Amino acid sequence: MFSFSETDFFLEKKQKESENIKNFFIKKIFIIGKTKYNQNIISKLSNIFPGDEIQLPGNTIDKAIKKLWKSNLFKKISIYKKNIYSSYHKNEINLFFDLDDFIEFDKVNIKGIDKNLFSILEKFFLKKHIYEYEINNIKNYIKNFYLKKGYPNILIDSKIINYNKKNILDIDVNKGEKIKIEKIIFSGNKIFTQKQLINFLIKTKTKFPISILKKYTSFIYENIEEDLKNIKSQYHSKGFIDVKIFLDSIKKNYNKNYIIKIKIIEGKKYYLGNINFIGNNIIHTNLLKKIISYQAGEIYNKQQINKNVFDQISNSILSYYLDLGYLFVKINLIEKKIENNKIFIDIKIEENKPVIINKINIIGNTITKDHIIRRELNLIPGDTFSSSKMRSSLLNLSKLNLFDNKKIYPFIKEDKEKENVNIEWHIVEKNSNQIQLHGGYENKKLIGTFQLNCGNFSFRNLFNIYSWTPIPQGEGQKLLLSSKFGKDFLLYNISFTNPWIEKNTPTLLSFNINFFKKKIKNIEDFSLLPTNDKIIIHEGFLKKIGTSIDFNKSLNYLDPKLKIIFSINYDKFFYNKNLFSNLNKKIQINNLNYLISLQRFTLKPDFIFPFQGSQIQVNSIFTLPYSFFLKKDKIKSYEDSFNWMEFFKFKITSFWYKKIMNKMVIKAGGEFGILGKYNKKTQLFPYQKFYMGGLKNLFNSKLENIDYISLRGYSFNKNHPDYINPNNGGIIYNKSIVEIRYLIKTLLNQSKLWTIGFIEGGIINDFYKNFNPLNMNKSLGLGFRFFYLPIGVFGIDMAYPIINRKKNNQSKWKMHFIIGKD
C-alpha cells in the first residue's frame, strides 16, 4: 500500500510536460497578411531568423509577439508553425507570421479646435507618418482638454480619405455646450459667509470672482471634491475639526445651466489645551513651546500646528532638530484627550544621536572639477549634519550658473548604525558659454554688439590645447570679451574673474581692461567733460582707456558674515582739442582711485525673501591728494590744474528686515552719500557726482560708472516736471525707505513671488549748506516681485510722487520695471 501528495502529482505533471518539449530548426519564414514589411525586417523586429533552433512549446514565440507589438507597427499579430519535417539529424519547421499593419496617415486635418490646442497637438505631426494607434491618443487628448474646460459632451468624428495614393485623415470636433454654473448655494454655514466660501472654490471657478446671481464660470467635475477639501481645511484652521462638507445636489435649470448645492455641518469649535513634550533632552521645553507658537486657550489650528512641528524648511521643531544634526529624530503628535472643547496634545520626541557626515561624493560633472563644486558646499566630511547648510549649499551651486538648477539634488545614504551618513550631490552640467552677436547698418556705418562669455573658464588649461572643449574649461573662472560699436561710439572690454584664489575661503580676484571712444555732440554727453565756465565745448571725440583690479574676501576669522572689497581703478581720458575752442592742445586726464568696501549681510532664511536680518554696506572711494604734492610753479596752464583727478566719496547703505506676521515682513533703512575734494580749486566731473530719480540708465552707468540712486515716482529726464536732480548732479544725498512685503507663493528651485507696499523719500543737493535731510521728496506706491535664479529679480512698481516744491503741475502715477536686482 502506498500514497502520494499533491506535490508529488505536480512534479509528475511537470516531468510529463518536459518530455513533450522538442527542439526545432526553422527552415523558412513566410510573411502573410496585410503588411508591407518583408521577412528580413520582421526577423530583425522579432529576433527570429531562418536556421534558428527553438523549443516548442516554449516562450520564444511569446517573446517575438511582444517585440512586434511594442514596435507599434501592427494591429494584428499571429505566428504559427506548419510543415513539420523529420530528418535523420533534426526536426524542421516553417514559421508563418500573419500580420496586419496599422494604417499610416500622410496628413491629419483637425477642425473645430482652438488655436492653442492645435499648437499643443503639433508634436504629433512632426513625424513623416502618423500611425493609426496615435490617432486614438490625439482623440483622447482632445477629449480630456475640453473636459477640463467644461465641455463633457464632446463628439469626435473621423474619416479616411485616399488621395493620390496618400492616406488623409479628417477629424471633426464638436465641443458641444459648455456646462456653466449659475448659482452655488451653501447651507449650514455660520462661520464663513457665502462670498468667503465661494472664494475658497479655487478650481471650480475661473480666476474671475463669481457673483452668485450674475457671473457664469466653467464647471469641472473632478475639481469639486478638491475644493470641498479646501473648504474643510479652512474650517479646520478655525478650530472646527469635526466639520462635514458634502455635495448635496447638482441640478439643471431652465437655462440648461447648473445650480450646485453644498451642505455644511460645522460641528463644535475646539481650542488648544496643554501641550506636553516628552523625550526632549537637547532642546529645552520653553524653546519648543516658542517654536510651536501656540498656547493653551487659542483656537485649535491643526494644519498650522502640524506645520510648526513637522515642516522641514520653515521654522519648526523638526527643522530645528535637523539643523542641530539630528537627522534620525522621530516626532509623534498625539491628540491625547478632549475636555470641554479643548484638545490636549502630547508631542513625543525620540532624538537619537546627531549624525556626522562621512563622505561627500559628486556625481554628474564631466567638465567642472570636483573642487570647484566642493568649495561651494557649506558641509564637509567630519561636520555635523545641518539641513539649513544643505539648503544654502544647494543655493550656492545654483548661483554658479554652471548646472541645470532643476536637476541639482543631494542624496543622503545612511549606514547601518545610523551614526554617519554619506552625501551624494547629483548634478547635470549645462553649457555655460554664450556668444551674442547683434548688428545692423545705419548711415553707411556698421553698428552692433559682440560678446563672448565663458562662465566655466580654466586659465590653467589655456596653454594645454588638448584640454580645450572647445575652450579651456572646468575651473569656474569667468572670461568676458565684448565689443560695442556704432556711429558715434566704440567700446572694447576684456575681463577675467577667479572667484576662489584661496583654498579655504571664497576670495575673488578680477581684472578688467576697456577702451572707449565717443563723439561728444549732445548735452547728455557733457557728463564726461570737466565743468568750468572757461571751457567752451564744441563737437569732437573723447577716448578713454581703463583698467581695474578687484579683490573680494570673506573675513571669517572676524565674522562669518563680514566681507571686504578692495579695488584699484585707473582711467585715462584723451580729449580732442577740437572739443574746446579756447585751448590749443589736447587734454589728458588721469583718474587713479581706490575703493575699500565693508559688507555684512545676515539675511535669513535666504537673500531672496528674508524674514529677518540686515544688510549693511560701507563704501569709500578716494584718490590721492595730488594738489598737495604739486608745487604751484609747476602748474603752468589751466589744463595742468586738472591733469590728475582728485576726490573722495563716501557711501553707506543699511536695511533691516523683521517678520511682523506670517509671510509678512517689514523692511526699513536707507542710504547716505557724500562727495568731496581736497582742494577747492580741484575740478569735479559731472559723472563723479550723484544722481537721483526713477530709473537707472543702465547703458550709461556701465560706460561712465555714474552713481544713480533710484527714487520711485520721479524721473531722470531734465524736462520732466518731477525731475529733482541738480543740473550737473549732486555732491550729497540721503534716502529713506519703509516697505511692507508679503510672500504670495514659493515655487520650485527657490523661485518666489511677493508683493510690496512702500513709502520712501530722498533729497540730493550740490551744496552742503543747502542740504536739509528733513526736506525730502517723498513717494508711495505698491508693486510685485518675482525671483527666478537665471535672471534674478523681476518686478513692477507703481509709485506716486509727493512733491515739496511748488510747481504748476500735477504729479501722476509712474510705472517702474526692476530687472536683475531689487
PDB file of C-alpha atoms in Angstrom, residues 3 8 15 95 117-118 158 189 241 302 367 386 430 519 529 536 614 633 644 673 713 762 777 794:
ATOM      1  CA  SER A   3       0.064   7.105  -1.130  1.00  0.00           C
ATOM      2  CA  ASP A   8       4.190  14.553  -5.975  1.00  0.00           C
ATOM      3  CA  GLN A  15       8.028  15.824 -15.832  1.00  0.00           C
ATOM      4  CA  LEU A  95       7.000  29.679 -39.417  1.00  0.00           C
ATOM      5  CA  LEU A 117      -4.832  73.307 -28.596  1.00  0.00           C
ATOM      6  CA  PHE A 118      -3.666  72.939 -32.198  1.00  0.00           C
ATOM      7  CA  SER A 158     -13.082  60.861 -38.198  1.00  0.00           C
ATOM      8  CA  ASN A 189     -22.618  77.809   7.215  1.00  0.00           C
ATOM      9  CA  ILE A 241     -12.162  69.764  13.206  1.00  0.00           C
ATOM     10  CA  LYS A 302      -4.494  71.605  13.325  1.00  0.00           C
ATOM     11  CA  ILE A 367      33.739  69.304 -17.226  1.00  0.00           C
ATOM     12  CA  SER A 386      22.602  70.532   9.104  1.00  0.00           C
ATOM     13  CA  LYS A 430      24.829  72.890 -18.870  1.00  0.00           C
ATOM     14  CA  LYS A 519      31.762 111.524 -30.149  1.00  0.00           C
ATOM     15  CA  LEU A 529      33.677 116.694 -19.592  1.00  0.00           C
ATOM     16  CA  ILE A 536      33.754 126.421 -24.385  1.00  0.00           C
ATOM     17  CA  SER A 614      20.182  93.079   7.984  1.00  0.00           C
ATOM     18  CA  ASP A 633      55.200 126.936 -10.010  1.00  0.00           C
ATOM     19  CA  TRP A 644      45.062 114.251 -12.209  1.00  0.00           C
ATOM     20  CA  GLY A 673      26.405 109.591   0.323  1.00  0.00           C
ATOM     21  CA  GLY A 713       7.787 108.072  -8.574  1.00  0.00           C
ATOM     22  CA  GLY A 762      15.126 111.232  -0.838  1.00  0.00           C
ATOM     23  CA  ASN A 777      10.959 114.366  -1.980  1.00  0.00           C
ATOM     24  CA  PHE A 794      11.910  90.923 -11.960  1.00  0.00           C
TER      25      PHE A 794
END
